[in-house]
Amino acid sequence: MRILMIGSALTVNGGIQRYIQNLLGSMDLARYEVDLLATHAPQGVPSGEDALRVAGVKHIYWMPGNDKQRLFFYPGFFRQHKNYDIVHFHTTSKVNALACGVIRHACPGAKLIVHSHIVYPPMTLSWQIAHRFYQHWADYFLGCSVAAGRFVFGDHIDEKPNFAVACNAVDKGRFHPDAAARADIRARYGVADTDKLAGFVGRYNHQKNLLYLLDIFAAMHAAAPSWKLLLVGGGEDKPAVDGKIAALGLGDVVIQAGVQDNVPAYMNAFDLFLLPSEFEGSPVTLVEAQGCGVPCLASTNVPADGSVTGLVEFLPLSASFETWADTARRIADCGVHQSRWDKLEAAGYELCAAARRMEALYDALVPGASGPAPKKENAS
């Protein structure tokens, strides 16, 4: 079976690309030949290209970074790259509703799956128009959460038989409580056993609300000077983050680690994971933190679908910083991290099982195209 997956910027800290990398790393790419169409990682930002090639993705193609420019790019691309059985299109955009029509005409023989990764209120008339285009052109709809599906495809999409939730599943072999990794990271950054360490992993952008997070942390540190903060990631808001840290006088207690590829070790170092986002679809980092047994404090703008372990609490962004600080102190005092994988697996967040579900969907949409498993030849 030939599949084209259309993603976003090929960074190691982008949520959609991490989902794609996790999924493809667990699929049987001998039976499902998956090509990837993406945009280059920005200059200076680590790319996930090597990891995807190691996973078995043979062909990675590049497209413009602007959604509108891609409308003119797709016809030429599909003239050169034909005969896909499935196009799996990851989307966070209204413009991509029009792109679905372009892809449908350019690649008429393929089943088109559109996969929503965002909730970005308020709902507008232009989004409502986009719902109609998406539903007219696509064959199947996926959402990283029910809320993400409803926002991008329409309020009642989850009542249709051609919709499913595709959890942002993670690898339990990597994301689990690890006392040695915790000790190593804390020692590396000078975090004592008596210190409390709050953490964040992700893009420095408007969505993740890093400036607000720093205000929360300032209140936490004022109430309890043993708090430190470790930020893992990078992005366009870094100059503003640097300025805010200086303005709040937090330079001695806020650590910026940059983009890292050993995220499980950093998650284990945290006593609390902070995610006061302006909007989200269903953040994979929230599942990763729970996999490592880390308490989480998120804004109510984060859909509750991913809260399945009892480790997550939510507060509105309208709550006072003192309320955030009090809640942070209370939920972080829970002792040694304990595994919650029994609950995560039951809720569908185990990566290998999620990959098998995606393969089953592909097989149902294009019966017989994947063929029998290839025979292994004897080693000579």
CSV table of C-alpha atoms in Angstrom, one decimal:
chain,number,residue,atom,x,y,z
A,1,MET,CA,0.0,0.0,0.0
A,2,ARG,CA,1.4,3.4,-1.0
A,3,ILE,CA,0.6,6.2,1.4
A,4,LEU,CA,1.5,9.9,1.3
A,5,MET,CA,1.6,11.6,4.7
A,6,ILE,CA,1.4,15.4,4.6
A,7,GLY,CA,2.8,17.0,7.7
A,8,SER,CA,4.3,20.3,8.8
A,9,ALA,CA,7.8,21.6,9.6
A,10,LEU,CA,10.2,18.7,10.1
A,11,THR,CA,11.3,19.8,13.6
A,12,VAL,CA,11.9,17.5,16.6
A,13,ASN,CA,9.9,19.7,18.9
A,14,GLY,CA,6.7,20.2,16.8
A,15,GLY,CA,3.7,18.3,18.1
A,16,ILE,CA,2.5,17.1,14.7
A,17,GLN,CA,5.9,16.0,13.6
A,18,ARG,CA,6.5,14.2,16.8
A,19,TYR,CA,3.2,12.4,16.4
A,20,ILE,CA,4.2,11.4,12.8
A,21,GLN,CA,7.7,10.3,13.9
A,22,ASN,CA,6.2,8.2,16.7
A,23,LEU,CA,3.6,6.6,14.4
A,24,LEU,CA,5.9,5.8,11.5
A,25,GLY,CA,8.5,4.4,13.9
A,26,SER,CA,6.0,1.8,15.1
A,27,MET,CA,4.2,1.0,11.8
A,28,ASP,CA,5.2,-1.9,9.5
A,29,LEU,CA,6.8,0.1,6.8
A,30,ALA,CA,7.6,-3.0,4.8
A,31,ARG,CA,3.8,-3.5,4.2
A,32,TYR,CA,2.8,0.2,4.2
A,33,GLU,CA,5.1,2.3,2.0
A,34,VAL,CA,4.8,5.7,3.4
A,35,ASP,CA,6.2,8.9,1.8
A,36,LEU,CA,6.3,12.1,3.7
A,37,LEU,CA,5.6,15.6,2.3
A,38,ALA,CA,6.8,18.3,4.8
A,39,THR,CA,8.5,21.7,5.1
A,40,HIS,CA,12.1,22.1,6.1
A,41,ALA,CA,12.9,22.8,9.8
A,42,PRO,CA,13.7,26.5,10.3
A,43,GLN,CA,17.4,27.4,10.3
A,44,GLY,CA,19.0,26.5,13.6
A,45,VAL,CA,16.2,24.1,14.7
A,46,PRO,CA,17.0,20.4,14.9
A,47,SER,CA,15.3,18.3,12.2
A,48,GLY,CA,13.6,15.0,12.6
A,49,GLU,CA,14.6,13.8,9.1
A,50,ASP,CA,17.3,11.4,10.2
A,51,ALA,CA,15.0,9.6,12.7
A,52,LEU,CA,12.3,9.2,10.0
A,53,ARG,CA,14.7,7.7,7.5
A,54,VAL,CA,16.0,5.3,10.2
A,55,ALA,CA,12.3,4.4,10.9
A,56,GLY,CA,12.0,3.3,7.2
A,57,VAL,CA,10.6,6.4,5.4
A,58,LYS,CA,12.4,6.2,2.0
A,59,HIS,CA,11.1,9.4,0.4
A,60,ILE,CA,10.8,12.8,2.1
A,61,TYR,CA,9.6,15.6,-0.2
A,62,TRP,CA,9.6,19.3,0.5
A,63,MET,CA,6.8,21.8,0.0
A,64,PRO,CA,6.5,25.6,0.7
A,65,GLY,CA,6.0,26.7,4.2
A,66,ASN,CA,2.9,28.8,3.5
A,67,ASP,CA,-0.5,27.2,3.3
A,68,LYS,CA,-1.7,29.4,0.5
A,69,GLN,CA,1.5,28.7,-1.6
A,70,ARG,CA,0.9,25.0,-1.3
A,71,LEU,CA,-2.5,25.3,-3.1
A,72,PHE,CA,-0.4,26.0,-6.2
A,73,PHE,CA,2.3,23.5,-5.3
A,74,TYR,CA,0.1,20.4,-5.0
A,75,PRO,CA,-1.0,19.9,-8.6
A,76,GLY,CA,2.5,19.9,-9.9
A,77,PHE,CA,3.6,17.6,-7.1
A,78,PHE,CA,0.9,15.0,-7.8
A,79,ARG,CA,1.7,15.1,-11.6
A,80,GLN,CA,5.1,13.8,-10.7
A,81,HIS,CA,4.2,11.5,-7.8
A,82,LYS,CA,1.1,9.4,-8.6
A,83,ASN,CA,-0.6,6.2,-7.7
A,84,TYR,CA,-1.0,6.7,-3.9
A,85,ASP,CA,-3.6,4.6,-2.3
A,86,ILE,CA,-4.1,6.9,0.6
A,87,VAL,CA,-3.2,10.6,1.3
A,88,HIS,CA,-3.1,11.2,5.1
A,89,PHE,CA,-3.3,15.0,5.5
A,90,HIS,CA,-2.5,16.5,8.9
A,91,THR,CA,-4.1,19.9,9.3
A,92,THR,CA,-4.5,22.9,11.6
A,93,SER,CA,-5.7,25.3,8.9
A,94,LYS,CA,-8.8,26.6,7.2
A,95,VAL,CA,-6.9,27.0,4.0
A,96,ASN,CA,-6.3,23.2,4.0
A,97,ALA,CA,-10.0,22.7,3.4
A,98,LEU,CA,-9.4,24.2,0.0
A,99,ALA,CA,-6.3,22.1,-0.4
A,100,CYS,CA,-8.4,19.0,0.1
A,101,GLY,CA,-10.2,19.9,-3.1
A,102,VAL,CA,-7.0,20.5,-5.0
A,103,ILE,CA,-5.6,17.1,-3.8
A,104,ARG,CA,-8.9,15.3,-4.6
A,105,HIS,CA,-8.7,16.5,-8.2
A,106,ALA,CA,-4.9,16.0,-8.5
A,107,CYS,CA,-4.9,12.5,-7.0
A,108,PRO,CA,-8.5,11.2,-7.6
A,109,GLY,CA,-7.7,7.5,-7.0
A,110,ALA,CA,-6.5,8.0,-3.4
A,111,LYS,CA,-8.6,7.8,-0.3
A,112,LEU,CA,-8.2,11.1,1.5
A,113,ILE,CA,-7.8,11.1,5.3
A,114,VAL,CA,-7.8,14.5,7.1
A,115,HIS,CA,-6.4,14.6,10.6
A,116,SER,CA,-7.1,17.6,12.9
A,117,HIS,CA,-4.6,18.6,15.5
A,118,ILE,CA,-6.0,21.9,16.8
A,119,VAL,CA,-8.6,23.7,18.8
A,120,TYR,CA,-8.3,27.4,18.2
A,121,PRO,CA,-11.4,29.3,19.4
A,122,PRO,CA,-13.4,31.4,18.7
A,123,MET,CA,-15.3,29.6,16.0
A,124,THR,CA,-15.8,32.0,13.1
A,125,LEU,CA,-17.8,32.0,9.9
A,126,SER,CA,-14.7,31.2,7.8
A,127,TRP,CA,-14.2,28.0,9.9
A,128,GLN,CA,-17.8,27.1,9.5
A,129,ILE,CA,-17.4,27.4,5.7
A,130,ALA,CA,-14.2,25.3,6.0
A,131,HIS,CA,-16.2,22.5,7.7
A,132,ARG,CA,-18.3,22.2,4.6
A,133,PHE,CA,-15.3,21.9,2.3
A,134,TYR,CA,-13.6,19.4,4.5
A,135,GLN,CA,-16.7,17.2,4.7
A,136,HIS,CA,-17.3,17.5,0.9
A,137,TRP,CA,-13.8,16.4,-0.1
A,138,ALA,CA,-12.4,14.0,2.5
A,139,ASP,CA,-13.2,10.3,2.8
A,140,TYR,CA,-12.3,9.9,6.5
A,141,PHE,CA,-11.7,12.2,9.5
A,142,LEU,CA,-9.4,11.8,12.4
A,143,GLY,CA,-8.9,14.1,15.4
A,144,CYS,CA,-6.2,14.0,18.1
A,145,SER,CA,-9.2,14.6,20.4
A,146,VAL,CA,-13.0,14.9,19.9
A,147,ALA,CA,-12.6,18.6,20.5
A,148,ALA,CA,-10.0,18.9,17.7
A,149,GLY,CA,-12.3,17.0,15.3
A,150,ARG,CA,-15.3,19.1,16.1
A,151,PHE,CA,-13.4,22.4,15.8
A,152,VAL,CA,-11.8,21.7,12.3
A,153,PHE,CA,-14.5,19.5,10.8
A,154,GLY,CA,-17.8,20.5,12.4
A,155,ASP,CA,-19.7,20.1,15.7
A,156,HIS,CA,-21.3,16.7,14.9
A,157,ILE,CA,-18.4,15.1,13.1
A,158,ASP,CA,-17.8,12.6,15.9
A,159,GLU,CA,-21.4,11.3,15.3
A,160,LYS,CA,-20.4,10.2,11.8
A,161,PRO,CA,-19.2,6.6,11.0
A,162,ASN,CA,-16.2,8.0,9.1
A,163,PHE,CA,-14.6,9.8,12.1
A,164,ALA,CA,-12.3,8.4,14.8
A,165,VAL,CA,-10.0,9.8,17.5
A,166,ALA,CA,-6.4,9.0,16.9
A,167,CYS,CA,-4.7,9.5,20.2
A,168,ASN,CA,-1.4,11.2,20.5
A,169,ALA,CA,0.1,7.9,21.7
A,170,VAL,CA,3.6,7.6,23.1
A,171,ASP,CA,6.2,4.9,23.6
A,172,LYS,CA,6.0,3.4,27.0
A,173,GLY,CA,9.4,1.9,26.5
A,174,ARG,CA,10.8,5.5,26.6
A,175,PHE,CA,8.3,7.5,28.7
A,176,HIS,CA,8.2,5.8,32.1
A,177,PRO,CA,9.5,6.7,35.6
A,178,ASP,CA,13.3,6.6,35.6
A,179,ALA,CA,15.0,7.5,38.8
A,180,ALA,CA,18.5,7.4,37.3
A,181,ALA,CA,17.6,9.8,34.4
A,182,ARG,CA,15.9,12.1,37.0
A,183,ALA,CA,19.1,12.2,39.0
A,184,ASP,CA,21.3,12.8,36.0
A,185,ILE,CA,19.4,15.7,34.6
A,186,ARG,CA,19.0,17.4,37.9
A,187,ALA,CA,22.7,17.0,38.7
A,188,ARG,CA,23.6,18.4,35.2
A,189,TYR,CA,21.7,21.6,35.8
A,190,GLY,CA,22.5,22.0,39.5
A,191,VAL,CA,19.0,21.1,40.8
A,192,ALA,CA,19.3,19.8,44.4
A,193,ASP,CA,17.2,17.1,45.9
A,194,THR,CA,15.6,19.7,48.1
A,195,ASP,CA,14.7,21.9,45.1
A,196,LYS,CA,11.3,21.7,43.4
A,197,LEU,CA,11.6,21.7,39.6
A,198,ALA,CA,8.8,22.8,37.4
A,199,GLY,CA,9.2,22.1,33.7
A,200,PHE,CA,7.9,22.8,30.2
A,201,VAL,CA,8.7,21.0,26.9
A,202,GLY,CA,7.6,22.4,23.5
A,203,ARG,CA,7.7,25.3,21.1
A,204,TYR,CA,8.3,28.9,22.3
A,205,ASN,CA,5.2,30.4,20.5
A,206,HIS,CA,2.0,32.2,21.2
A,207,GLN,CA,0.1,28.9,21.5
A,208,LYS,CA,2.2,27.7,24.4
A,209,ASN,CA,1.8,30.9,26.4
A,210,LEU,CA,5.4,31.0,27.8
A,211,LEU,CA,5.2,34.6,29.1
A,212,TYR,CA,2.1,33.7,31.1
A,213,LEU,CA,3.9,30.6,32.3
A,214,LEU,CA,6.8,32.8,33.6
A,215,ASP,CA,4.3,34.9,35.5
A,216,ILE,CA,2.9,31.7,37.1
A,217,PHE,CA,6.4,30.6,38.0
A,218,ALA,CA,7.2,34.0,39.5
A,219,ALA,CA,4.3,33.5,41.9
A,220,MET,CA,5.4,30.0,42.7
A,221,HIS,CA,9.0,31.1,43.4
A,222,ALA,CA,7.8,34.0,45.5
A,223,ALA,CA,5.7,31.7,47.7
A,224,ALA,CA,8.4,29.0,47.9
A,225,PRO,CA,12.0,30.0,46.9
A,226,SER,CA,13.0,26.3,46.5
A,227,TRP,CA,11.2,26.2,43.1
A,228,LYS,CA,13.3,26.2,39.9
A,229,LEU,CA,12.0,26.1,36.3
A,230,LEU,CA,13.5,24.1,33.4
A,231,LEU,CA,12.4,25.1,29.8
A,232,VAL,CA,13.1,22.5,27.1
A,233,GLY,CA,12.5,23.8,23.5
A,234,GLY,CA,12.9,26.9,21.4
A,235,GLY,CA,11.1,29.0,18.8
A,236,GLU,CA,10.1,32.4,17.6
A,237,ASP,CA,9.2,33.7,21.1
A,238,LYS,CA,12.7,33.1,22.6
A,239,PRO,CA,13.7,36.8,22.6
A,240,ALA,CA,10.5,37.7,24.5
A,241,VAL,CA,11.0,34.8,26.9
A,242,ASP,CA,14.6,36.0,27.6
A,243,GLY,CA,13.3,39.5,28.2
A,244,LYS,CA,10.6,38.3,30.5
A,245,ILE,CA,13.0,36.2,32.6
A,246,ALA,CA,15.2,39.3,33.0
A,247,ALA,CA,12.3,41.6,33.8
A,248,LEU,CA,11.1,39.3,36.5
A,249,GLY,CA,14.5,38.8,38.0
A,250,LEU,CA,14.4,35.1,37.6
A,251,GLY,CA,17.7,34.5,35.8
A,252,ASP,CA,19.2,32.5,38.6
A,253,VAL,CA,16.3,30.0,38.8
A,254,VAL,CA,15.1,29.6,35.2
A,255,ILE,CA,17.1,27.2,33.1
A,256,GLN,CA,16.7,27.1,29.3
A,257,ALA,CA,18.0,23.8,28.0
A,258,GLY,CA,17.1,24.4,24.3
A,259,VAL,CA,15.7,21.7,22.0
A,260,GLN,CA,16.6,18.2,23.3
A,261,ASP,CA,16.0,14.8,21.8
A,262,ASN,CA,16.1,12.9,25.2
A,263,VAL,CA,12.8,14.3,26.3
A,264,PRO,CA,12.0,11.3,28.7
A,265,ALA,CA,15.0,12.1,30.8
A,266,TYR,CA,13.9,15.8,31.2
A,267,MET,CA,10.3,14.8,31.9
A,268,ASN,CA,11.6,12.6,34.7
A,269,ALA,CA,13.6,15.4,36.2
A,270,PHE,CA,10.4,17.5,36.7
A,271,ASP,CA,8.3,17.6,39.9
A,272,LEU,CA,5.6,19.4,37.9
A,273,PHE,CA,4.8,19.8,34.2
A,274,LEU,CA,3.3,23.2,33.3
A,275,LEU,CA,1.1,23.8,30.2
A,276,PRO,CA,-0.9,27.0,30.5
A,277,SER,CA,-1.6,27.0,26.7
A,278,GLU,CA,-3.8,29.5,24.9
A,279,PHE,CA,-5.2,26.7,22.7
A,280,GLU,CA,-4.4,23.0,22.0
A,281,GLY,CA,-5.6,20.0,20.1
A,282,SER,CA,-4.4,17.3,22.4
A,283,PRO,CA,-0.8,17.9,23.4
A,284,VAL,CA,1.5,14.8,23.2
A,285,THR,CA,3.7,16.3,25.9
A,286,LEU,CA,0.8,16.0,28.4
A,287,VAL,CA,0.7,12.2,27.7
A,288,GLU,CA,4.5,12.0,27.8
A,289,ALA,CA,4.6,13.6,31.3
A,290,GLN,CA,1.9,11.3,32.6
A,291,GLY,CA,3.8,8.3,31.2
A,292,CYS,CA,6.7,9.4,33.3
A,293,GLY,CA,4.5,9.7,36.4
A,294,VAL,CA,4.8,13.5,36.6
A,295,PRO,CA,2.0,15.7,38.0
A,296,CYS,CA,0.7,18.2,35.4
A,297,LEU,CA,-1.0,21.6,35.7
A,298,ALA,CA,-2.6,22.8,32.5
A,299,SER,CA,-5.0,25.5,31.4
A,300,THR,CA,-8.6,24.7,30.7
A,301,ASN,CA,-7.9,25.5,27.1
A,302,VAL,CA,-6.2,22.1,26.9
A,303,PRO,CA,-8.8,19.5,26.0
A,304,ALA,CA,-9.4,17.1,28.9
A,305,ASP,CA,-9.3,14.0,26.7
A,306,GLY,CA,-5.6,13.4,27.5
A,307,SER,CA,-6.2,13.5,31.3
A,308,VAL,CA,-6.6,9.8,32.1
A,309,THR,CA,-4.3,9.1,35.0
A,310,GLY,CA,-5.4,11.4,37.8
A,311,LEU,CA,-2.1,13.3,37.5
A,312,VAL,CA,-3.6,16.3,35.6
A,313,GLU,CA,-5.3,19.4,37.1
A,314,PHE,CA,-6.7,22.3,35.1
A,315,LEU,CA,-7.1,26.0,35.9
A,316,PRO,CA,-8.6,28.8,33.7
A,317,LEU,CA,-6.2,31.5,32.6
A,318,SER,CA,-8.4,33.9,34.4
A,319,ALA,CA,-7.4,32.4,37.7
A,320,SER,CA,-4.9,34.4,39.8
A,321,PHE,CA,-1.2,33.6,39.7
A,322,GLU,CA,-1.5,32.9,43.4
A,323,THR,CA,-4.1,30.2,42.7
A,324,TRP,CA,-1.8,28.7,40.1
A,325,ALA,CA,1.1,28.7,42.6
A,326,ASP,CA,-1.0,27.2,45.4
A,327,THR,CA,-2.3,24.4,43.1
A,328,ALA,CA,1.2,23.8,41.8
A,329,ARG,CA,2.6,23.3,45.3
A,330,ARG,CA,-0.3,21.0,46.3
A,331,ILE,CA,-0.1,18.6,43.3
A,332,ALA,CA,3.7,18.5,43.1
A,333,ASP,CA,4.0,17.1,46.6
A,334,CYS,CA,3.2,13.5,45.6
A,335,GLY,CA,6.5,11.7,46.3
A,336,VAL,CA,8.3,9.4,44.0
A,337,HIS,CA,7.0,9.1,40.4
A,338,GLN,CA,4.8,6.0,39.9
A,339,SER,CA,3.9,4.3,36.7
A,340,ARG,CA,0.4,5.1,35.3
A,341,TRP,CA,0.7,3.0,32.2
A,342,ASP,CA,-2.2,0.7,33.2
A,343,LYS,CA,-4.5,3.7,32.8
A,344,LEU,CA,-2.7,5.1,29.7
A,345,GLU,CA,-2.9,1.8,27.9
A,346,ALA,CA,-6.6,1.3,28.8
A,347,ALA,CA,-7.3,4.7,27.3
A,348,GLY,CA,-5.5,3.9,24.0
A,349,TYR,CA,-2.3,5.9,24.5
A,350,GLU,CA,0.2,3.0,24.0
A,351,LEU,CA,2.1,3.6,20.8
A,352,CYS,CA,2.3,0.1,19.3
A,353,ALA,CA,-1.4,-0.4,19.8
A,354,ALA,CA,-2.2,3.0,18.2
A,355,ALA,CA,0.0,2.1,15.2
A,356,ARG,CA,-1.9,-1.2,14.7
A,357,ARG,CA,-5.2,0.8,14.8
A,358,MET,CA,-3.9,3.1,12.1
A,359,GLU,CA,-2.9,0.2,9.9
A,360,ALA,CA,-6.3,-1.4,10.4
A,361,LEU,CA,-7.9,1.9,9.2
A,362,TYR,CA,-5.7,2.0,6.1
A,363,ASP,CA,-6.6,-1.7,5.4
A,364,ALA,CA,-10.3,-0.9,5.8
A,365,LEU,CA,-10.2,2.1,3.4
A,366,VAL,CA,-8.2,0.2,0.7
A,367,PRO,CA,-8.8,-3.5,1.2
A,368,GLY,CA,-6.1,-5.8,0.1
A,369,ALA,CA,-3.7,-3.1,-1.0
A,370,SER,CA,-1.1,-3.8,1.7
A,371,GLY,CA,-0.8,-7.4,0.6
A,372,PRO,CA,0.6,-10.3,2.7
A,373,ALA,CA,3.5,-9.8,4.9
A,374,PRO,CA,6.8,-10.2,2.9
A,375,LYS,CA,8.6,-13.4,3.4
A,376,LYS,CA,12.0,-13.2,5.1
A,377,GLU,CA,14.9,-14.6,3.2
A,378,ASN,CA,17.4,-16.8,4.8
A,379,ALA,CA,20.6,-15.0,5.7
A,380,SER,CA,23.5,-16.2,3.6
